[in-house]
Coordinates of C-alpha atoms in Angstrom, one line a residue:
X1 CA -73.0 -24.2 -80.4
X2 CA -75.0 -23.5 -77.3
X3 CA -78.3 -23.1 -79.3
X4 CA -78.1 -25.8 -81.2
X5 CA -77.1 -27.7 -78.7
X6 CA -80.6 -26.5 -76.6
X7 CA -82.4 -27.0 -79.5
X8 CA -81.0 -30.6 -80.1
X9 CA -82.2 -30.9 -76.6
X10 CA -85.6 -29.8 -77.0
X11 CA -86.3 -31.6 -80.1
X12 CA -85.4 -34.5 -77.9
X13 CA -87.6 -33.9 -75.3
X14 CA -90.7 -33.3 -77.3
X15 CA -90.3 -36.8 -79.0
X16 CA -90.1 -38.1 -75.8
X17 CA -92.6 -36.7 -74.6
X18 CA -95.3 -37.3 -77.8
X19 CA -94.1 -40.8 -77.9
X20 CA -94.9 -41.4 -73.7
X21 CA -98.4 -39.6 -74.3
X22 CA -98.8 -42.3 -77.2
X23 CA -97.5 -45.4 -75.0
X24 CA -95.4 -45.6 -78.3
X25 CA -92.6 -48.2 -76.7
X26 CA -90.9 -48.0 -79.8
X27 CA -90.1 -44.5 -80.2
X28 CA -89.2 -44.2 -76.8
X29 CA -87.1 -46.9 -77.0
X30 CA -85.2 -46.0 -80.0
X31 CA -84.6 -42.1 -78.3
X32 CA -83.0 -44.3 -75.4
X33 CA -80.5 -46.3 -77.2
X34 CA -77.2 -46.0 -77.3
X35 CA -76.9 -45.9 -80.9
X36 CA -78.7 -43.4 -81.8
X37 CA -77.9 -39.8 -83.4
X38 CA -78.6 -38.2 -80.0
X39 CA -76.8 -40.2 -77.6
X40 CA -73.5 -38.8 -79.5
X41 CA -74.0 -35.3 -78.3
X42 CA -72.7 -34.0 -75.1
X43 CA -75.6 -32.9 -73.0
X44 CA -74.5 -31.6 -69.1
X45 CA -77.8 -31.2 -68.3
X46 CA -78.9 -30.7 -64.7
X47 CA -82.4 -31.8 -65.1
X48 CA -85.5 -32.8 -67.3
X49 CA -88.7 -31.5 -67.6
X50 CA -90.6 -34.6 -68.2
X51 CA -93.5 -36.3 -66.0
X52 CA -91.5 -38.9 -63.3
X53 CA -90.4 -41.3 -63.0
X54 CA -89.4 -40.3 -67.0
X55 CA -87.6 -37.3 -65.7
X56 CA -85.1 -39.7 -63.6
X57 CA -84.6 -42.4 -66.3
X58 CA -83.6 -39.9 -69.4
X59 CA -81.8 -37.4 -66.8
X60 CA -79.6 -41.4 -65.9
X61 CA -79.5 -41.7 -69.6
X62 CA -77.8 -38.4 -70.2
X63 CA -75.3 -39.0 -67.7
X64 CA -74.6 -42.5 -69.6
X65 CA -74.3 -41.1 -72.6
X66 CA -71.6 -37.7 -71.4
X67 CA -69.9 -40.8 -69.5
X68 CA -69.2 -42.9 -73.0
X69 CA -68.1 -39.4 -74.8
X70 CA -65.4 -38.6 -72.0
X71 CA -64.4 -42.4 -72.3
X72 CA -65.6 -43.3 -68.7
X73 CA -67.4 -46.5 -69.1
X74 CA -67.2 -47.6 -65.1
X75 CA -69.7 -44.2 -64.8
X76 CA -71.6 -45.2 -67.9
X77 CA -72.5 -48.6 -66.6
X78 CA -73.4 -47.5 -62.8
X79 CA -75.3 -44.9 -64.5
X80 CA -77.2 -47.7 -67.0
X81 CA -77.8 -49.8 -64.6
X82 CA -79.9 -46.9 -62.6
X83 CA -81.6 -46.6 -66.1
X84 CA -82.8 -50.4 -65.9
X85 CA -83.7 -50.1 -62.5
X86 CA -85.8 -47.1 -62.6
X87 CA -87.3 -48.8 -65.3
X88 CA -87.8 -52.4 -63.2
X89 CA -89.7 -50.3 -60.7
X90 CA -91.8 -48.8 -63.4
X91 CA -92.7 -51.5 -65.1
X92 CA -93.7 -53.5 -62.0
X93 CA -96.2 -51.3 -61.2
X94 CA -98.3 -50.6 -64.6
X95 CA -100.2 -53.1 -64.5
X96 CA -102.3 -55.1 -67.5
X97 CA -99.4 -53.8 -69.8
X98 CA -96.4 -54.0 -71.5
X99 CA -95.6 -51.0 -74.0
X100 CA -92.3 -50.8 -72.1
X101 CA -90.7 -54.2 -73.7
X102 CA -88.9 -52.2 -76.4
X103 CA -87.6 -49.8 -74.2
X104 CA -86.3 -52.7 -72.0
X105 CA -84.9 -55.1 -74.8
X106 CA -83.1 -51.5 -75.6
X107 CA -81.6 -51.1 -72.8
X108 CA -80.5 -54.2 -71.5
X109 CA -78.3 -54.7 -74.7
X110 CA -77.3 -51.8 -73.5
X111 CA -76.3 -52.5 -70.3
X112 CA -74.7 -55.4 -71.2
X113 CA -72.6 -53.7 -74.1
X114 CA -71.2 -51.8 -71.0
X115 CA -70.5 -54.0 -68.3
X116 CA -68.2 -55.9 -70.7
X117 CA -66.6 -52.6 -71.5
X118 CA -66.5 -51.8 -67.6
X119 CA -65.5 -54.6 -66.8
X120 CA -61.8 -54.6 -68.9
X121 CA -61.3 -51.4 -67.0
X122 CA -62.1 -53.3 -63.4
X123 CA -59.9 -56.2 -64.9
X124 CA -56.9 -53.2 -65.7
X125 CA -57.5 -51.5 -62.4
X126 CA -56.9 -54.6 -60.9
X127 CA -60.1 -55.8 -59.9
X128 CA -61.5 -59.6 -60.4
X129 CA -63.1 -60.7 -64.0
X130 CA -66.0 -60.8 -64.2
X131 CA -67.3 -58.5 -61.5
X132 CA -69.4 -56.1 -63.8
X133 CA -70.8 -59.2 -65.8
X134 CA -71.9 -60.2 -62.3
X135 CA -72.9 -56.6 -61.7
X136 CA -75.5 -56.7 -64.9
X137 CA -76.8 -60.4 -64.1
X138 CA -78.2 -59.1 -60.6
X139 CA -79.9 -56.4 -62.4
X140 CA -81.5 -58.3 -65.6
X141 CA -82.6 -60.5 -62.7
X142 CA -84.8 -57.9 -61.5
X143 CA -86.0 -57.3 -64.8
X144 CA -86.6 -60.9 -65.2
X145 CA -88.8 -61.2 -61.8
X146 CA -90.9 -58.0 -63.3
X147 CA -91.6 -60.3 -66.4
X148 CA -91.7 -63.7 -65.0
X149 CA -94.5 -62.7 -62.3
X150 CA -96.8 -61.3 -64.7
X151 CA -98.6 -64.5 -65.2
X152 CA -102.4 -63.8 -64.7
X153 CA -102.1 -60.9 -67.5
X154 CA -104.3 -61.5 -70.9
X155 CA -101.5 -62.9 -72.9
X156 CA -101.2 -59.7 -75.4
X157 CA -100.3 -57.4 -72.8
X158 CA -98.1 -59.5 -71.0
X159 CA -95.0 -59.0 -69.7
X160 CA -93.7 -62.9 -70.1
X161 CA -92.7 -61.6 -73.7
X162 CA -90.0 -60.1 -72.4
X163 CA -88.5 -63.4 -71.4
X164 CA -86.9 -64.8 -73.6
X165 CA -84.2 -61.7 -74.6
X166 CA -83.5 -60.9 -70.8
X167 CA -82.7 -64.9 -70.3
X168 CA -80.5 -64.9 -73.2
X169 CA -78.3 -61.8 -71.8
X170 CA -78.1 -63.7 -68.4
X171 CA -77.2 -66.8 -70.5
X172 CA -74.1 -64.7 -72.1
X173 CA -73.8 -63.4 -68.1
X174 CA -73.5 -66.3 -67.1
X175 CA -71.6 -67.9 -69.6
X176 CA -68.5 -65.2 -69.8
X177 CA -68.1 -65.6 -65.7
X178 CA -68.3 -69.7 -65.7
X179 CA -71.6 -70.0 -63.6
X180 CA -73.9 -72.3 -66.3
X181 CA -75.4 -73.7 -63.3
X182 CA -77.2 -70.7 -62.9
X183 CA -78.7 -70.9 -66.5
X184 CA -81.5 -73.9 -65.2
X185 CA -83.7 -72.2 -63.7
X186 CA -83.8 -70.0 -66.6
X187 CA -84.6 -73.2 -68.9
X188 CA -86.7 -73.7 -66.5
X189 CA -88.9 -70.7 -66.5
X190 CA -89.3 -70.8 -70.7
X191 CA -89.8 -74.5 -71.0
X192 CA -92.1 -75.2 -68.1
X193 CA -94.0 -72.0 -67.0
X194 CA -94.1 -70.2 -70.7
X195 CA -94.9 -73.4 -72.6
X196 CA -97.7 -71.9 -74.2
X197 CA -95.5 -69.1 -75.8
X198 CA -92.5 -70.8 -76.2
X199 CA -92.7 -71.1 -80.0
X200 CA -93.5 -67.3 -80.4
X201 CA -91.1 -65.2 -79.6
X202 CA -89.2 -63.5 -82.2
X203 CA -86.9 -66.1 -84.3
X204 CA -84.0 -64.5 -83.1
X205 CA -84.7 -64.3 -79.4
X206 CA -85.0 -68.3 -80.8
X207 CA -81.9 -69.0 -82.2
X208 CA -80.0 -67.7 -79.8
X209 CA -81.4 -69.2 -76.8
X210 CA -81.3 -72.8 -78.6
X211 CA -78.0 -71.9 -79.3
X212 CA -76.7 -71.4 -75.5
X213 CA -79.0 -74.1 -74.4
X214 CA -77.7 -76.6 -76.7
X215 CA -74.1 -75.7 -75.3
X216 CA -75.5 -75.9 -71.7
X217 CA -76.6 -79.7 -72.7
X218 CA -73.5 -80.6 -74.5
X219 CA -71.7 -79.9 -71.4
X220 CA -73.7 -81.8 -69.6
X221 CA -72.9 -84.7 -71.8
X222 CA -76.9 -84.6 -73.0
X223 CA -76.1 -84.9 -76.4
X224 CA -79.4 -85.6 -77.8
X225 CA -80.8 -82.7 -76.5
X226 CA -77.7 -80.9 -77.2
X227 CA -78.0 -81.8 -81.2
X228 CA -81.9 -80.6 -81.4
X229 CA -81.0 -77.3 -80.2
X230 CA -77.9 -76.1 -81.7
X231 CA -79.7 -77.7 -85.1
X232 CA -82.6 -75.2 -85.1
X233 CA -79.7 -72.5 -84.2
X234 CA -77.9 -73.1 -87.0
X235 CA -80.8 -74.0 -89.8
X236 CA -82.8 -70.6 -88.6
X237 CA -79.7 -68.9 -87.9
X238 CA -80.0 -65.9 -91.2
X239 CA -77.8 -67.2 -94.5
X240 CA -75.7 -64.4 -94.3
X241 CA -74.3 -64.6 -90.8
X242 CA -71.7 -67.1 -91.9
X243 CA -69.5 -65.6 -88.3
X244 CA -72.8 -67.1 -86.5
X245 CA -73.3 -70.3 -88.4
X246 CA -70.1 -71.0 -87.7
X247 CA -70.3 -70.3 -83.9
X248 CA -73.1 -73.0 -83.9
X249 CA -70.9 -75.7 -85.9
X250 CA -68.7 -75.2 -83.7
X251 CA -70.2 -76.8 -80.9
X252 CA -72.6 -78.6 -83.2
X253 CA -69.7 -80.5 -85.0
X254 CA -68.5 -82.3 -81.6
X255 CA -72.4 -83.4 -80.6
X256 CA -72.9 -84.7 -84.4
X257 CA -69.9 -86.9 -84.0
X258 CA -70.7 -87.9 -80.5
X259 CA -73.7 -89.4 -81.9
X260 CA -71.4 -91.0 -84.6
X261 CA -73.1 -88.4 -87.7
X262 CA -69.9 -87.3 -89.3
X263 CA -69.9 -83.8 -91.1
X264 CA -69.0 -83.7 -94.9
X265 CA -65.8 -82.0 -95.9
X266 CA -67.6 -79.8 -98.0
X267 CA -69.8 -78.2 -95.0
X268 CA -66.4 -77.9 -93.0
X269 CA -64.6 -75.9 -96.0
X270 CA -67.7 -73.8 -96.4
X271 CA -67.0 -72.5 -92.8
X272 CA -63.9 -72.7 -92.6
X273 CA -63.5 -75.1 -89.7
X274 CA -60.7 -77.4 -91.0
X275 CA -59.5 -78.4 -87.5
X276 CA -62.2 -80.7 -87.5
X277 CA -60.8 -82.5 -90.9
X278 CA -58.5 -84.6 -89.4
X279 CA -60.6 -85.6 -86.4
X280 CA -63.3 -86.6 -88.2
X281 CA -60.9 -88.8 -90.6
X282 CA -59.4 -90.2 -86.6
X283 CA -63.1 -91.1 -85.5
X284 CA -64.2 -92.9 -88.3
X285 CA -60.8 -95.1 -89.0
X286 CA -60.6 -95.4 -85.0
X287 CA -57.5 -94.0 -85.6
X288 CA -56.7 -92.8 -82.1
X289 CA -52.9 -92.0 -82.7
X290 CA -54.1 -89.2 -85.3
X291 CA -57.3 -88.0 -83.0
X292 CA -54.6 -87.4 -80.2
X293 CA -52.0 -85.4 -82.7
X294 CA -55.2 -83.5 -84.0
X295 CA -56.2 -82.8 -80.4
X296 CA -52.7 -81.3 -79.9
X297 CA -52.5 -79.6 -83.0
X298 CA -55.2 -77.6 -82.7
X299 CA -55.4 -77.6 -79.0
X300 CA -55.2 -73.6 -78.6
X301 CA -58.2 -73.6 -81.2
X302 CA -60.4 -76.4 -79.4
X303 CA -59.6 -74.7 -75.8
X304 CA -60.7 -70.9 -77.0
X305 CA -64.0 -72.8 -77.8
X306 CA -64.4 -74.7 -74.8
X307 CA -64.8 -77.6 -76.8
X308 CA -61.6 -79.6 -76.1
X309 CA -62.7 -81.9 -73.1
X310 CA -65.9 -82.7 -75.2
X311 CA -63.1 -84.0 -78.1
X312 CA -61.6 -85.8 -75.2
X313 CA -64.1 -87.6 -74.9
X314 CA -64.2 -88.4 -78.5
X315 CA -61.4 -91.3 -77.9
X316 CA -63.3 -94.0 -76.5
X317 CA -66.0 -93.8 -80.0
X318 CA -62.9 -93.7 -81.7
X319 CA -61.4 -96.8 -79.6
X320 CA -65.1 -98.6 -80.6
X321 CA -64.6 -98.0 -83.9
X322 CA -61.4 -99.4 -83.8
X323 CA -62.5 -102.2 -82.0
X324 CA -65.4 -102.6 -84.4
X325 CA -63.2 -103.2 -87.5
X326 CA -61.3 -105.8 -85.9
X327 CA -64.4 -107.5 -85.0
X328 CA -65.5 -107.1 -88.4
X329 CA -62.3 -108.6 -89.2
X330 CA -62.2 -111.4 -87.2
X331 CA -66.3 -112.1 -87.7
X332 CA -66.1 -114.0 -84.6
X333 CA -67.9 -113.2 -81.4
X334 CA -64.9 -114.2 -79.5
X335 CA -61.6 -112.4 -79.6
X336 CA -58.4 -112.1 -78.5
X337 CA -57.5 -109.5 -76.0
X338 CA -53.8 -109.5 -77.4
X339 CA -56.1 -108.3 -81.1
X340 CA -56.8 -105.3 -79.5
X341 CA -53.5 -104.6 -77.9
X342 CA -51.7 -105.1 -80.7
X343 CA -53.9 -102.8 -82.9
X344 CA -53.4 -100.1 -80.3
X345 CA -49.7 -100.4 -80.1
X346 CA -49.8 -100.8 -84.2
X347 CA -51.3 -96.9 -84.1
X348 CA -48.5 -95.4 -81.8
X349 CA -49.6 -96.5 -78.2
X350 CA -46.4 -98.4 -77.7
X351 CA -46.6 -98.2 -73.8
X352 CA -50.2 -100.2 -73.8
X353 CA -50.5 -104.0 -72.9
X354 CA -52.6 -106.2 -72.0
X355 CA -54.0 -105.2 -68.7
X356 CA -54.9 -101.8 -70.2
X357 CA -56.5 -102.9 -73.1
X358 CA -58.6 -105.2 -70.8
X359 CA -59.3 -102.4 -68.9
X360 CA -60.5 -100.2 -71.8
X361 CA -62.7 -103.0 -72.8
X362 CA -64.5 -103.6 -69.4
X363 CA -65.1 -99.8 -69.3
X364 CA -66.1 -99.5 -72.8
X365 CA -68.8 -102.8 -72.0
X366 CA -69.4 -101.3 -69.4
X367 CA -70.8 -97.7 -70.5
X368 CA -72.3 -99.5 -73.3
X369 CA -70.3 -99.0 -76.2
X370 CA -70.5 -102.5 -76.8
X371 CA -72.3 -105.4 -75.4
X372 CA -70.4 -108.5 -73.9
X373 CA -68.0 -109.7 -71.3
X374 CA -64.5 -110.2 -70.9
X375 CA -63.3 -114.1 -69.7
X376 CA -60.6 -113.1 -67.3
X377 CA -59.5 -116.7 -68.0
X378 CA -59.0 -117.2 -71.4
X379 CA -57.8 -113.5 -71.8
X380 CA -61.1 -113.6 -74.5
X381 CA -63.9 -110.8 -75.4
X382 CA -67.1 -112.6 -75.9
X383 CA -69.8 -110.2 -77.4
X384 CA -73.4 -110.5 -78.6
X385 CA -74.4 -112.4 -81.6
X386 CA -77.2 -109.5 -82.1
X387 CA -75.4 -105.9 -81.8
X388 CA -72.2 -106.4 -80.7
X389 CA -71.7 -102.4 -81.0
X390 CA -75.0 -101.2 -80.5
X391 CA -75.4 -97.3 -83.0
X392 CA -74.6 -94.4 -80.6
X393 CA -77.5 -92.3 -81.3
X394 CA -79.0 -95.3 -79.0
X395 CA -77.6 -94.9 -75.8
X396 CA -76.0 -91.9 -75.8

């Protein structure tokens, strides 16, 4: 076993070593990932003969990969993340080049694959969530300064496209510990200081930082913005990752309807995403007793997605839509408040009376949802004789 096992090793080492004398970033980079053929093997080695600072980086990477074979991810990860660092410092210094990016989109997947390992065994051991995600972020950061800094560059040898996968890892960082307000400078650095390459990186890299963008802006109640990017997520998203269209719908469903473009039943069958039936039936009827009991329903659903405060807010379109059909109804541009309160009570909202519904209508005027006044007097809505309930697309 022993030779074999020294062989292994030096067949290793000499592909390291031909593909550093080559500046082949590929081959290196493949040799350093975790999930390849050599990194299943148990190594113990005390050091490497290969030029520095490649001696440290594949010595770390040894330990890493003995640490994953005896099960001890906490060692894996403090050993990866000397891995990226050694690399950081590397790569800061060669200067006019970037042969390294394969090696680092390597092993920053890496890393991340094990602080969310290492971090389950913090969480068992009793430590906070989160802390190892919090652990990688500082790291990719470094990474990320490396790469963002290397402006004055000739753009073929830069660094900058390196961007775009380290800010999507900090995105999922950032994402699984609760801290989005961290992801805006990252926007930031893409959309205002790497305009010129913004459209080139790989369609991947593409897709999925539209895709945690456009989440970042639904929260943020940006819905326009929010409905362009998850929309080139989930049309270049690949035809056969139905799992990853489906992620996109997910949030892109809510932002559609929020901009009152309801999704067919058809494209909701085809994913699978049948909670979303019966709230879309609720929104367009304004049928706000069913949208509550779909809410409900499905709550466990809609709160695993982080989408359920966002369906909150899908009540007051529902309310205009309600309240458009009974201006339809009445095709007068003044109305009874008592119209409205009754319809509400008609759906199931026994418990609302007429100050309520007055107060849902001055709100509702009042954020735009439709345009008119209330006369306190004659307990009347008086709306516009152009567009009473102006489209949502064009305000929201």
């Amino acid at each position: 076993g022993i030779n074999a096992e020294y062989g292994g090793l030096k067949v290793m080492l000499n592909t390291a070593r031909e593909a550093l004398e080559n500046d082949d970033g590929r081959q290196f980079a493949d040799l350093m990932s975790l999930s390849h053929p050599f990194s299943k093997q148990q190594w113990s080695v005390s050091h490497v003969n290969l030029d520095a600072p490649f001696d440290q980086l594949v010595f770390e990477h040894f330990q890493v990969t003995d640490s994953i074979l005896a099960q001890e991810f906490l060692v894996a990860f403090t050993h990866q993340c000397n891995v990226v660092q050694i690399f950081a410092k590397m790569f800061k210094v060669q200067k006019e080049d970037n042969w390294g990016l394969p090696l680092m989109n390597v092993i920053i997947k890496d890393l991340y694959m094990l602080a969310r390992k290492a971090d389950l065994i913090a969480v068992s051991n009793g430590e906070a969530a989160g802390s190892k995600i919090d652990a990688c972020a500082d790291i990719l950061m470094t990474v990320f300064r490396v790469c963002a800094s290397d402006s004055r560059t000739s753009i073929e040898y830069s660094k900058r496209w390196g961007l775009m996968s380290i800010i999507n890892l900090l995105f999922k960082c950032y994402f699984k510990t609760n801290k989005l307000h961290l992801c805006k400078p990252l926007i930031k650095a893409i959309d205002n200081n790497n305009k010129d390459i913004k459209d080139d990186y790989t369609i991947a890299d593409r897709v999925t930082y539209n895709y945690f963008v456009g989440m970042k802006f639904m929260f943020d109640n940006e819905f326009k913005a929010a409905d362009r990017c998850l929309t080139f997520a989930f049309e270049n998203c690949l035809k056969t990752s139905l799992g990853n269209k489906r992620k996109i719908l997910t949030y892109l469903i809510p932002v559609k309807i929020s901009l009152g473009f309801m999704p067919s039943r058809a494209l909701l069958k085809k994913y699978d995403l049948c909670e979303f039936e019966n709230v879309v039936t609720a929104v367009r009827n304004g049928n706000i007793k069913l949208l509550n009991d779909t809410i409900e329903q499905h709550a466990p659903f809609f709160i695993r997605a982080g989408i359920y405060l966002i369906l909150e807010k899908l009540r007051v379109i529902t309310l205009r839509n309600l309240f458009k059909k009974i201006y339809i109804i009445t095709s007068s541009f003044q109305m009874d408040v008592a119209n409205f309160k009754n319809a509400l009570n008609w759906l199931g909202l026994e418990d609302v009376d007429l100050d309520d519904t007055e107060c849902v209508l001055a709100n509702m005027i009042n954020d735009g949802f439709i345009k008119g006044y209330l006369s306190e007097a004659h307990k009347k809505m008086v709306v516009s004789k152009v567009t009473a309930f102006p489209a949502l697309k064009d305000f929201l």
